[in-house]
Short mmCIF file of C-alpha atoms in Angstrom, two decimals:
data_model
loop_
_atom_site.label_atom_id
_atom_site.label_comp_id
_atom_site.label_asym_id
_atom_site.label_seq_id
_atom_site.Cartn_x
_atom_site.Cartn_y
_atom_site.Cartn_z
CA MET D 1 3.45 -69.19 -219.61
CA THR D 2 1.86 -72.49 -221.12
CA GLY D 3 0.98 -75.82 -219.50
CA ASP D 4 -1.81 -78.31 -219.97
CA LEU D 5 -4.72 -79.32 -217.01
CA SER D 6 -6.36 -82.24 -218.95
CA GLY D 7 -5.61 -84.22 -215.77
CA CYS D 8 -6.78 -81.97 -213.04
CA THR D 9 -11.04 -82.00 -212.49
CA VAL D 10 -10.86 -78.00 -210.11
CA VAL D 11 -13.66 -78.70 -206.89
CA VAL D 12 -15.57 -76.54 -205.74
CA PRO D 13 -17.93 -77.49 -202.46
CA THR D 14 -20.46 -74.98 -202.07
CA ILE D 15 -23.05 -73.59 -200.27
CA GLY D 16 -24.59 -70.88 -202.71
CA ARG D 17 -23.40 -67.80 -201.04
CA PRO D 18 -22.85 -65.25 -204.03
CA SER D 19 -19.39 -65.10 -203.54
CA LEU D 20 -19.43 -68.43 -205.56
CA ASP D 21 -21.11 -66.63 -209.29
CA VAL D 22 -17.95 -63.86 -208.59
CA LEU D 23 -15.57 -67.17 -207.98
CA LEU D 24 -17.51 -68.04 -211.89
CA ASP D 25 -17.19 -65.36 -213.40
CA ALA D 26 -13.49 -65.17 -212.51
CA LEU D 27 -12.49 -68.84 -213.45
CA ALA D 28 -14.50 -67.90 -216.29
CA SER D 29 -12.81 -65.24 -217.96
CA SER D 30 -9.45 -66.56 -216.78
CA THR D 31 -7.17 -67.03 -219.09
CA GLY D 32 -4.91 -70.49 -220.14
CA PRO D 33 -5.79 -74.26 -220.48
CA ARG D 34 -8.84 -75.17 -218.88
CA PRO D 35 -8.78 -78.57 -216.93
CA ALA D 36 -11.09 -81.60 -217.28
CA GLU D 37 -13.54 -80.14 -215.51
CA LEU D 38 -14.83 -78.82 -212.68
CA VAL D 39 -17.13 -80.38 -210.04
CA LEU D 40 -19.24 -78.03 -207.93
CA VAL D 41 -20.55 -79.97 -204.91
CA ASP D 42 -23.70 -78.43 -203.28
CA ASP D 43 -23.92 -79.42 -199.59
CA ARG D 44 -27.44 -77.66 -198.73
CA PRO D 45 -29.78 -79.94 -197.60
CA THR D 46 -31.93 -77.96 -199.61
CA GLY D 47 -32.57 -75.57 -202.42
CA GLU D 48 -33.09 -74.20 -205.85
CA PRO D 49 -30.00 -75.86 -208.19
CA LEU D 50 -27.11 -74.17 -208.40
CA ARG D 51 -26.91 -72.44 -212.15
CA PRO D 52 -23.07 -72.40 -212.61
CA GLU D 53 -23.33 -72.04 -216.77
CA ARG D 54 -21.15 -69.67 -218.22
CA PRO D 55 -19.39 -69.18 -221.28
CA GLY D 56 -15.13 -69.75 -220.93
CA LEU D 57 -15.35 -71.97 -217.73
CA PRO D 58 -14.45 -76.15 -218.61
CA PRO D 59 -17.17 -78.76 -218.14
CA VAL D 60 -18.97 -78.30 -215.46
CA ARG D 61 -20.61 -80.84 -213.22
CA VAL D 62 -22.66 -80.50 -210.07
CA VAL D 63 -23.00 -83.22 -208.00
CA ARG D 64 -24.99 -82.41 -203.93
CA THR D 65 -24.13 -84.39 -200.25
CA GLY D 66 -27.54 -82.79 -198.70
CA GLY D 67 -25.49 -81.49 -196.70
CA GLY D 68 -22.33 -83.44 -194.89
CA GLY D 69 -20.28 -80.44 -194.10
CA PRO D 70 -16.85 -79.62 -195.99
CA ALA D 71 -15.02 -82.58 -195.49
CA ARG D 72 -17.65 -85.11 -196.32
CA ALA D 73 -18.10 -82.63 -199.53
CA ARG D 74 -14.74 -81.84 -200.46
CA ASN D 75 -14.57 -86.38 -200.78
CA LEU D 76 -17.66 -86.10 -202.68
CA GLY D 77 -15.96 -84.12 -204.86
CA TRP D 78 -12.88 -85.73 -205.22
CA ARG D 79 -14.68 -89.00 -205.33
CA THR D 80 -16.14 -89.25 -208.13
CA ALA D 81 -13.16 -86.08 -210.20
CA ARG D 82 -11.06 -88.91 -212.58
CA THR D 83 -8.13 -87.10 -213.08
CA GLU D 84 -4.79 -87.32 -212.05
CA TRP D 85 -4.77 -84.42 -209.80
CA ILE D 86 -7.82 -82.77 -207.68
CA ALA D 87 -6.94 -78.48 -207.52
CA PHE D 88 -9.69 -77.97 -204.23
CA LEU D 89 -11.04 -73.80 -204.34
CA ASP D 90 -13.71 -72.30 -201.32
CA ASP D 91 -16.53 -70.77 -203.22
CA ASP D 92 -15.65 -67.43 -201.84
CA VAL D 93 -11.97 -66.78 -203.49
CA VAL D 94 -11.01 -65.42 -206.23
CA PRO D 95 -8.25 -66.43 -208.88
CA ASP D 96 -6.13 -64.20 -210.17
CA PRO D 97 -6.12 -64.41 -214.23
CA ASP D 98 -3.48 -66.53 -215.23
CA TRP D 99 -4.94 -69.00 -211.81
CA TYR D 100 -5.18 -71.55 -214.53
CA GLU D 101 -1.73 -70.77 -216.16
CA ARG D 102 0.15 -70.92 -213.08
CA LEU D 103 -2.07 -74.29 -211.76
CA ALA D 104 -0.46 -76.08 -215.16
CA ALA D 105 3.09 -74.43 -214.37
CA ASP D 106 3.34 -75.24 -210.59
CA LEU D 107 1.78 -79.14 -211.22
CA ALA D 108 4.31 -79.58 -214.18
CA ALA D 109 7.05 -78.54 -212.09
CA LEU D 110 6.43 -81.04 -209.41
CA PRO D 111 8.78 -84.70 -208.43
CA ASP D 112 6.24 -87.27 -207.86
CA ASP D 113 7.03 -87.60 -204.18
CA VAL D 114 5.75 -84.38 -203.93
CA ALA D 115 1.72 -85.29 -203.05
CA GLY D 116 0.27 -81.36 -203.01
CA THR D 117 0.95 -78.16 -203.51
CA GLN D 118 -0.27 -75.47 -201.81
CA GLY D 119 -1.73 -71.57 -203.49
CA ARG D 120 -0.63 -68.27 -203.07
CA VAL D 121 -3.75 -65.84 -200.66
CA ARG D 122 -3.70 -62.41 -200.38
CA VAL D 123 -6.89 -60.77 -197.84
CA PRO D 124 -7.29 -57.34 -198.95
CA LEU D 125 -7.66 -55.54 -195.86
CA PRO D 126 -9.10 -51.86 -195.42
CA GLU D 127 -6.35 -48.80 -196.26
CA ASP D 128 -8.40 -46.24 -194.96
CA ARG D 129 -8.87 -47.33 -191.14
CA LYS D 130 -6.90 -50.19 -188.72
CA PRO D 131 -8.27 -53.30 -189.61
CA THR D 132 -10.93 -55.33 -187.42
CA ASP D 133 -10.57 -58.14 -184.81
CA TRP D 134 -12.06 -60.62 -187.81
CA GLU D 135 -10.31 -59.04 -190.50
CA ARG D 136 -6.73 -59.45 -188.52
CA GLY D 137 -8.34 -63.79 -188.59
CA THR D 138 -9.07 -63.50 -191.97
CA ALA D 139 -5.93 -62.26 -192.86
CA GLY D 140 -4.10 -65.18 -191.03
CA LEU D 141 -5.38 -67.31 -193.80
CA ALA D 142 -2.54 -65.33 -196.25
CA THR D 143 0.37 -66.99 -193.89
CA SER D 144 -1.32 -70.46 -193.06
CA SER D 145 0.29 -73.61 -194.00
CA TRP D 146 -2.28 -76.42 -196.46
CA ILE D 147 -5.77 -74.64 -196.89
CA THR D 148 -7.61 -76.36 -199.52
CA ALA D 149 -8.59 -72.65 -200.04
CA ASP D 150 -6.72 -73.31 -202.70
CA LEU D 151 -4.51 -76.68 -202.89
CA ALA D 152 -3.83 -78.54 -205.34
CA TYR D 153 -4.14 -83.24 -204.09
CA ARG D 154 -3.19 -86.41 -206.87
CA ARG D 155 -6.49 -87.73 -206.27
CA SER D 156 -3.83 -91.43 -205.42
CA ALA D 157 -2.53 -88.88 -202.38
CA LEU D 158 -6.26 -88.87 -201.33
CA ALA D 159 -6.69 -92.34 -201.72
CA ALA D 160 -3.83 -93.90 -200.32
CA VAL D 161 -5.70 -91.98 -196.88
CA GLY D 162 -9.27 -91.87 -196.68
CA GLY D 163 -9.79 -88.30 -198.10
CA PHE D 164 -10.50 -85.74 -195.22
CA ASP D 165 -11.74 -86.86 -192.33
CA GLU D 166 -15.83 -86.48 -191.61
CA ARG D 167 -15.47 -85.62 -188.30
CA PHE D 168 -13.84 -82.52 -189.38
CA PRO D 169 -17.75 -81.18 -189.04
CA ARG D 170 -16.95 -76.66 -190.44
CA ALA D 171 -14.16 -75.80 -192.42
CA PHE D 172 -11.72 -75.60 -189.09
CA ARG D 173 -8.50 -78.06 -188.88
CA GLU D 174 -9.88 -80.50 -191.40
CA ASP D 175 -7.03 -79.48 -194.70
CA SER D 176 -4.49 -79.63 -190.97
CA ASP D 177 -5.40 -83.05 -190.41
CA LEU D 178 -5.27 -83.73 -194.65
CA ALA D 179 -1.95 -82.78 -194.79
CA LEU D 180 -0.24 -84.34 -191.82
CA ARG D 181 -1.62 -87.53 -192.62
CA VAL D 182 -0.80 -87.44 -196.53
CA MET D 183 2.88 -86.53 -195.30
CA ASP D 184 2.94 -89.77 -192.90
CA THR D 185 3.10 -91.54 -196.17
CA GLY D 186 6.19 -90.56 -196.62
CA SER D 187 5.59 -87.34 -199.36
CA SER D 188 5.35 -83.94 -198.83
CA LEU D 189 3.53 -80.77 -200.20
CA SER D 190 4.72 -78.04 -201.66
CA ARG D 191 3.70 -74.35 -202.45
CA GLY D 192 3.23 -73.28 -206.25
CA GLN D 193 3.32 -69.96 -207.50
CA ARG D 194 -0.38 -69.80 -208.38
CA TRP D 195 -2.27 -66.23 -206.11
CA ILE D 196 -6.30 -65.99 -205.31
CA THR D 197 -8.05 -63.40 -203.41
CA HIS D 198 -10.04 -64.32 -200.00
CA PRO D 199 -12.30 -60.83 -199.23
CA VAL D 200 -13.12 -60.77 -195.72
CA ARG D 201 -16.71 -61.58 -195.49
CA PRO D 202 -19.04 -60.26 -193.88
CA VAL D 203 -20.40 -61.41 -190.41
CA ASP D 204 -22.21 -60.40 -187.32
CA ARG D 205 -20.53 -59.47 -184.14
CA TRP D 206 -21.25 -62.97 -182.24
CA VAL D 207 -18.34 -65.09 -185.26
CA SER D 208 -16.45 -64.56 -183.01
CA ALA D 209 -18.15 -66.18 -180.03
CA ARG D 210 -18.87 -68.77 -182.77
CA VAL D 211 -16.33 -70.46 -183.49
CA GLN D 212 -15.10 -71.11 -180.45
CA ALA D 213 -16.43 -74.50 -181.05
CA GLY D 214 -13.30 -75.32 -183.11
CA ASN D 215 -11.09 -75.65 -179.73
CA ALA D 216 -12.36 -79.10 -180.16
CA ASP D 217 -11.38 -79.88 -183.29
CA ASP D 218 -7.94 -79.08 -181.90
CA VAL D 219 -8.52 -81.95 -179.33
CA LEU D 220 -9.18 -83.95 -182.23
CA MET D 221 -6.03 -82.93 -183.50
CA ARG D 222 -4.48 -83.90 -180.65
CA ARG D 223 -6.18 -87.16 -179.91
CA LEU D 224 -5.81 -88.37 -184.05
CA HIS D 225 -1.54 -86.73 -184.00
CA GLY D 226 -0.10 -86.50 -181.05
CA PRO D 227 0.67 -83.60 -178.90
CA THR D 228 4.19 -82.35 -181.36
CA TRP D 229 1.02 -81.73 -183.86
CA ARG D 230 0.41 -77.82 -183.89
CA ASP D 231 4.58 -77.12 -184.43
CA ARG D 232 4.29 -79.84 -187.58
CA ALA D 233 0.18 -77.92 -188.21
CA ASP D 234 2.48 -74.38 -188.32
CA ALA D 235 -0.78 -73.63 -185.72
CA ALA D 236 -0.18 -71.82 -182.61
CA LEU D 237 -1.58 -71.88 -179.54
CA GLY D 238 -3.82 -69.33 -178.61
CA ARG D 239 -5.32 -68.57 -175.62
CA ARG D 240 -6.65 -71.48 -174.31
CA PRO D 241 -5.04 -71.71 -171.09
CA ARG D 242 -5.33 -67.83 -170.64
CA HIS D 243 -9.55 -68.99 -170.68
CA LEU D 244 -9.19 -71.68 -169.15
CA ALA D 245 -7.39 -69.63 -165.87
CA VAL D 246 -10.28 -67.20 -166.92
CA THR D 247 -12.75 -69.20 -166.60
CA GLY D 248 -11.87 -70.70 -163.47
CA ALA D 249 -12.00 -68.41 -161.65
CA ALA D 250 -15.54 -67.09 -162.45
CA LEU D 251 -15.98 -71.03 -161.22
CA ALA D 252 -13.85 -70.12 -158.86
CA ALA D 253 -16.11 -67.16 -157.51
CA VAL D 254 -19.36 -68.62 -157.76
CA GLY D 255 -18.75 -70.88 -155.77
CA LEU D 256 -16.56 -69.35 -153.19
CA LEU D 257 -20.23 -66.99 -152.81
CA ALA D 258 -22.18 -69.56 -152.30
CA ALA D 259 -19.89 -71.56 -149.64
CA GLY D 260 -20.14 -68.19 -147.65
CA LYS D 261 -17.39 -67.40 -148.28
CA PRO D 262 -17.40 -63.62 -149.46
CA LYS D 263 -14.31 -62.44 -149.66
CA ALA D 264 -12.09 -64.76 -151.54
CA ALA D 265 -14.73 -64.58 -153.78
CA GLY D 266 -14.77 -61.17 -153.83
CA LEU D 267 -10.96 -61.93 -155.00
CA ALA D 268 -10.85 -64.63 -157.36
CA ALA D 269 -14.09 -61.82 -158.77
CA LEU D 270 -11.28 -59.99 -159.35
CA GLY D 271 -9.43 -61.92 -161.03
CA TRP D 272 -11.56 -62.77 -163.51
CA LEU D 273 -12.29 -58.90 -164.01
CA ALA D 274 -8.71 -58.41 -164.84
CA GLY D 275 -8.76 -61.92 -166.94
CA THR D 276 -11.95 -60.40 -169.43
CA ALA D 277 -10.43 -56.75 -168.92
CA GLU D 278 -7.09 -57.81 -170.37
CA PHE D 279 -8.02 -59.93 -172.95
CA ALA D 280 -10.90 -57.53 -174.32
CA TRP D 281 -7.67 -54.96 -174.51
CA ALA D 282 -5.31 -56.72 -176.06
CA ARG D 283 -8.07 -57.23 -178.96
CA ILE D 284 -9.52 -53.35 -178.93
CA ALA D 285 -5.60 -51.94 -179.04
CA PRO D 286 -4.80 -53.02 -182.60
CA GLY D 287 -8.40 -52.12 -184.25
CA PRO D 288 -10.42 -49.53 -184.91
CA ARG D 289 -11.56 -49.01 -182.04
CA THR D 290 -15.18 -47.57 -183.49
CA ARG D 291 -17.37 -47.79 -180.60
CA ALA D 292 -19.47 -50.44 -183.00
CA GLU D 293 -15.72 -52.61 -182.39
CA VAL D 294 -15.15 -51.80 -178.78
CA ALA D 295 -18.68 -52.73 -177.68
CA THR D 296 -18.55 -56.23 -179.63
CA MET D 297 -14.47 -56.84 -177.96
CA ALA D 298 -16.27 -55.72 -174.93
CA LEU D 299 -19.67 -58.56 -174.64
CA THR D 300 -17.53 -61.07 -176.57
CA SER D 301 -13.76 -60.88 -174.92
CA ALA D 302 -17.01 -62.02 -171.62
CA VAL D 303 -17.68 -65.23 -173.07
CA ILE D 304 -15.31 -66.89 -175.44
CA PRO D 305 -12.75 -67.99 -172.14
CA PRO D 306 -16.68 -69.92 -170.72
CA LEU D 307 -17.14 -70.92 -174.72
CA ALA D 308 -13.56 -72.42 -175.55
CA THR D 309 -12.87 -73.95 -171.95
CA TRP D 310 -16.20 -75.95 -172.38
CA HIS D 311 -15.44 -77.02 -175.83
CA PHE D 312 -12.36 -77.71 -175.35
CA LEU D 313 -13.44 -80.38 -172.51
CA ARG D 314 -16.64 -81.75 -174.86
CA GLY D 315 -13.94 -82.44 -177.28
CA ALA D 316 -11.68 -84.60 -174.80
CA VAL D 317 -15.33 -86.41 -173.71
CA VAL D 318 -16.35 -86.72 -177.56
CA HIS D 319 -12.47 -87.68 -178.41
CA ARG D 320 -11.58 -90.06 -176.87
CA ASP D 321 -11.11 -93.14 -177.52
CA VAL D 322 -11.24 -91.79 -181.71
CA PRO D 323 -9.06 -94.06 -184.51
CA ALA D 324 -7.38 -93.63 -187.13
CA TRP D 325 -9.50 -91.46 -190.02
CA ARG D 326 -9.55 -94.85 -192.64
CA GLY D 327 -12.61 -92.99 -194.76
CA LEU D 328 -15.14 -94.30 -197.15
CA PRO D 329 -13.70 -97.28 -200.17
CA ASP D 330 -12.58 -96.71 -202.93
CA LEU D 331 -14.77 -98.76 -204.22
CA VAL D 332 -17.09 -102.26 -202.78
CA LEU D 333 -17.59 -105.45 -205.36
CA PHE D 334 -20.57 -107.11 -204.85
CA ASP D 335 -20.77 -111.40 -205.22
CA ARG D 336 -24.35 -110.95 -207.38
CA ASP D 337 -26.22 -114.19 -206.92
CA GLY D 338 -27.32 -114.83 -203.10
CA THR D 339 -26.28 -111.52 -202.23
CA LEU D 340 -28.43 -108.17 -204.36
CA VAL D 341 -30.46 -110.83 -205.76
CA HIS D 342 -32.17 -113.37 -204.71
CA ASP D 343 -30.19 -117.00 -205.80
CA VAL D 344 -31.94 -118.75 -209.05
CA PRO D 345 -29.41 -121.46 -209.74
CA TYR D 346 -27.61 -121.31 -212.79
CA ASN D 347 -30.18 -118.85 -214.05
CA GLY D 348 -30.84 -117.53 -217.77
CA ASP D 349 -33.77 -115.95 -218.05
CA PRO D 350 -33.53 -111.73 -216.95
CA ALA D 351 -37.21 -112.00 -215.75
CA LEU D 352 -36.53 -114.40 -212.86
CA VAL D 353 -34.11 -111.60 -211.57
CA ALA D 354 -36.06 -109.97 -207.87
CA PRO D 355 -33.14 -108.43 -205.64
CA VAL D 356 -33.16 -108.62 -202.28
CA ASP D 357 -34.58 -106.55 -200.04
CA GLY D 358 -32.88 -103.39 -199.22
CA ALA D 359 -30.79 -103.96 -202.81
CA ARG D 360 -30.79 -100.49 -205.15
CA GLU D 361 -31.29 -97.79 -202.04
CA ALA D 362 -28.08 -99.43 -200.19
CA LEU D 363 -25.73 -98.91 -203.93
CA ASP D 364 -27.45 -96.05 -204.57
CA ALA D 365 -26.96 -94.56 -201.02
CA LEU D 366 -22.78 -95.91 -201.67
CA ARG D 367 -23.54 -93.90 -205.20
CA ALA D 368 -24.33 -90.85 -203.23
CA ARG D 369 -21.23 -90.65 -201.23
CA GLY D 370 -18.95 -91.46 -204.56
CA VAL D 371 -18.11 -95.37 -204.21
CA ARG D 372 -17.79 -96.35 -206.84
CA ILE D 373 -19.68 -100.34 -207.04
CA GLY D 374 -18.86 -103.49 -209.79
CA LEU D 375 -20.33 -107.02 -209.78
CA VAL D 376 -18.47 -110.13 -209.20
CA THR D 377 -20.49 -112.91 -209.82
CA ASN D 378 -18.73 -116.45 -210.98
CA GLN D 379 -21.02 -117.83 -213.87
CA SER D 380 -20.45 -121.76 -213.11
CA GLY D 381 -23.31 -122.93 -215.44
CA VAL D 382 -21.48 -121.63 -218.74
CA GLY D 383 -18.30 -123.84 -218.27
CA ARG D 384 -20.95 -126.89 -217.56
CA GLY D 385 -22.47 -126.22 -220.64
CA LEU D 386 -25.98 -125.64 -218.68
CA ILE D 387 -26.72 -121.91 -220.25
CA THR D 388 -24.20 -119.46 -222.22
CA ARG D 389 -22.37 -116.37 -221.84
CA ALA D 390 -24.70 -113.95 -223.87
CA GLN D 391 -27.42 -115.19 -220.63
CA ALA D 392 -25.28 -115.02 -218.15
CA ASP D 393 -24.24 -111.01 -219.31
CA ALA D 394 -28.12 -110.70 -219.83
CA VAL D 395 -29.45 -111.48 -216.41
CA ASN D 396 -25.79 -108.87 -214.86
CA ALA D 397 -27.63 -106.23 -217.69
CA ARG D 398 -31.20 -107.30 -216.02
CA VAL D 399 -29.58 -106.94 -212.08
CA ALA D 400 -27.71 -103.07 -213.60
CA GLU D 401 -31.25 -102.28 -215.08
CA LEU D 402 -33.18 -102.92 -212.02
CA LEU D 403 -30.15 -101.26 -209.42
CA GLY D 404 -28.50 -98.91 -211.20
CA PRO D 405 -25.02 -99.30 -213.15
CA PHE D 406 -22.53 -100.78 -211.97
CA ASP D 407 -18.36 -98.96 -212.22
CA THR D 408 -16.84 -102.51 -213.49
CA VAL D 409 -18.94 -106.24 -213.83
CA GLN D 410 -16.67 -109.06 -213.85
CA VAL D 411 -17.65 -112.45 -215.00
CA CYS D 412 -15.50 -116.02 -213.89
CA PRO D 413 -17.74 -118.46 -216.76
CA HIS D 414 -15.65 -121.40 -216.17
CA ALA D 415 -16.20 -124.64 -214.18
CA PRO D 416 -15.02 -125.08 -210.23
CA GLU D 417 -12.53 -127.86 -212.49
CA ASP D 418 -11.50 -125.09 -215.36
CA GLY D 419 -8.74 -124.16 -212.34
CA CYS D 420 -8.98 -120.59 -213.56
CA ASP D 421 -7.75 -117.96 -212.07
CA CYS D 422 -10.75 -115.90 -211.49
CA ARG D 423 -13.33 -117.68 -209.82
CA LYS D 424 -14.11 -117.01 -206.57
CA PRO D 425 -12.21 -117.98 -204.25
CA ALA D 426 -9.38 -116.95 -205.99
CA PRO D 427 -8.53 -113.07 -206.95
CA GLY D 428 -8.72 -112.30 -210.47
CA MET D 429 -11.79 -111.44 -210.31
CA VAL D 430 -11.32 -108.37 -207.40
CA LEU D 431 -8.11 -107.78 -208.86
CA ALA D 432 -8.84 -107.33 -212.76
CA ALA D 433 -11.37 -104.63 -211.17
CA CYS D 434 -8.95 -103.72 -208.98
CA ALA D 435 -7.02 -103.42 -212.22
CA GLU D 436 -9.43 -101.79 -214.39
CA LEU D 437 -10.46 -98.86 -212.30
CA GLY D 438 -6.89 -98.20 -210.98
CA VAL D 439 -7.83 -98.62 -206.97
CA GLU D 440 -5.21 -99.92 -204.23
CA PRO D 441 -6.51 -103.60 -203.34
CA ALA D 442 -6.43 -102.65 -200.10
CA ARG D 443 -8.56 -100.02 -200.29
CA CYS D 444 -11.18 -102.37 -201.98
CA VAL D 445 -14.30 -104.29 -200.00
CA VAL D 446 -15.81 -107.46 -201.55
CA VAL D 447 -19.29 -108.52 -200.02
CA GLY D 448 -20.66 -111.15 -200.35
CA ASP D 449 -22.30 -115.06 -199.00
CA ILE D 450 -20.51 -117.45 -199.19
CA ALA D 451 -16.49 -117.42 -198.03
CA ALA D 452 -15.69 -118.06 -201.26
CA ASP D 453 -16.68 -114.33 -201.76
CA LEU D 454 -14.52 -113.69 -198.33
CA GLY D 455 -11.94 -115.73 -199.47
CA ALA D 456 -11.38 -114.38 -202.63
CA ALA D 457 -10.89 -111.15 -201.24
CA ALA D 458 -7.82 -111.58 -198.55
CA ALA D 459 -6.14 -113.88 -201.66
CA ALA D 460 -6.80 -110.20 -203.44
CA GLY D 461 -5.68 -108.10 -199.95
CA ALA D 462 -9.34 -106.52 -200.01
CA HIS D 463 -11.46 -106.63 -196.87
CA GLY D 464 -14.25 -109.13 -196.84
CA ILE D 465 -18.07 -108.89 -195.12
CA LEU D 466 -19.70 -111.78 -194.92
CA VAL D 467 -23.76 -111.05 -195.10
CA PRO D 468 -25.68 -114.85 -194.14
CA THR D 469 -28.23 -116.23 -195.71
CA PRO D 470 -29.58 -119.94 -195.58
CA VAL D 471 -26.94 -122.23 -198.30
CA THR D 472 -24.26 -120.70 -195.91
CA LEU D 473 -22.78 -122.75 -193.69
CA PRO D 474 -22.32 -121.99 -190.50
CA ALA D 475 -18.33 -122.67 -190.04
CA GLU D 476 -18.20 -119.34 -192.61
CA VAL D 477 -19.78 -117.74 -191.00
CA THR D 478 -17.69 -118.59 -187.55
CA ALA D 479 -14.80 -117.70 -189.29
CA ALA D 480 -16.02 -114.18 -190.64
CA ARG D 481 -13.77 -111.82 -189.30
CA HIS D 482 -16.36 -108.70 -190.84
CA ARG D 483 -20.28 -110.21 -191.25
CA ALA D 484 -23.26 -108.25 -190.53
CA PRO D 485 -27.17 -109.39 -190.90
CA THR D 486 -28.46 -108.10 -193.71
CA LEU D 487 -27.04 -106.36 -197.32
CA THR D 488 -27.80 -103.03 -195.63
CA GLU D 489 -26.12 -102.68 -192.56
CA ALA D 490 -23.22 -104.18 -194.68
CA VAL D 491 -23.30 -100.41 -196.26
CA ASP D 492 -23.74 -98.91 -192.79
CA ASP D 493 -20.29 -99.75 -192.19
CA VAL D 494 -18.93 -99.15 -194.98
CA LEU D 495 -20.30 -96.22 -195.57
CA ALA D 496 -19.63 -95.69 -191.62
CA GLY D 497 -16.49 -96.09 -191.96
CA ALA D 498 -16.11 -99.89 -190.60
CA TRP D 499 -14.43 -101.75 -193.02
#
């Protein structure tokens, strides 16, 4: 079996668990072609640097989120990659020895209308006893749809929908949400022939109580995808209606007792006890029934119904008016003079470049999230003979020296009377920047200080944000659909998905 993975990047979000070493060892020793790059996304707030170096791995790059959850980590991973395909692996899985070969074959076999391919998952369970409740739950991964334990997407498909919805704070439902949004674009997803092993990780006895926080994420799924989302995502409803009934019985017992109705309170308490006992036995009966397992099931079965109900109600409040996820843009283009640096008319002297307050920090914030940035600047001084193109380029180089590198720099050297299609408000520079980086204009933001900047954005099909300065005309401020008082606040809007 042969194939090519030069058009694929493997992205692994991690919190530095020991299982990461097992994964890296497996990838290093696997047969077959290597991908273009392995991107490890360190999602720890702090910690010693990861040390992934091993002979046999593809080129490895480590990027850090500072701690933002798995959705944000995966987004940073795919945004920093430049290949057609992004293959996601979790840091606690073990790919088969031929995983590279089968991934290459899976990708090569896909028609253009297929946006992603899921690998196959096996979950080893103990052979000498019945599995515990946690082990049975983990085994469900083997039949789950669209889990990112092993799932490859076209980068263009991720960009089109804004990637993973970062409002899903934990490793739950964020993968199903992404799959539904991708399929809503008319693309399809398929299952490949590659395999990974997903071991059951050790946990404490309260893990089943903690995972009830996912009930809030289920509310978010319903808000985003409607009441039929479970059918589309192949997600069972589970016991939440019964949890609600059991919790209601407990609350009724307390309320009736406080109201001086002990008999009615007793009946409600019996209802709570019966529901809790039924739930506990449903979890105990298929398991090993050891003393520790029985004790854990008894304790957690008493607390899970109210926890599940609480998180469900919390989600209903938090997500009551949630908009569709837009994600971050793929590219933010900035006007130069008056936006990133103080305006010096027809400046040809790099020594006169002075960034506006917060410019470096704002650009670094975009870079840290994997958003590409560019410069689009009218330099009519060149066309008018007031400065040379070399001087204009030297000033741009100084801007990059002070503010960090740009992914694209577009300069219009023409005078207004030249009638070019690049001088803002014409869309030429915006379109050229998008074409150079392979970005759809609809996923691009242009930030500037005058109407010409916003006009170029609108003409190209991009989004414009006006950051007014003393030279901005009042009518331009009034006409701007999106304004921000400062450059920092404009970038904050972008990072918040408000663009």
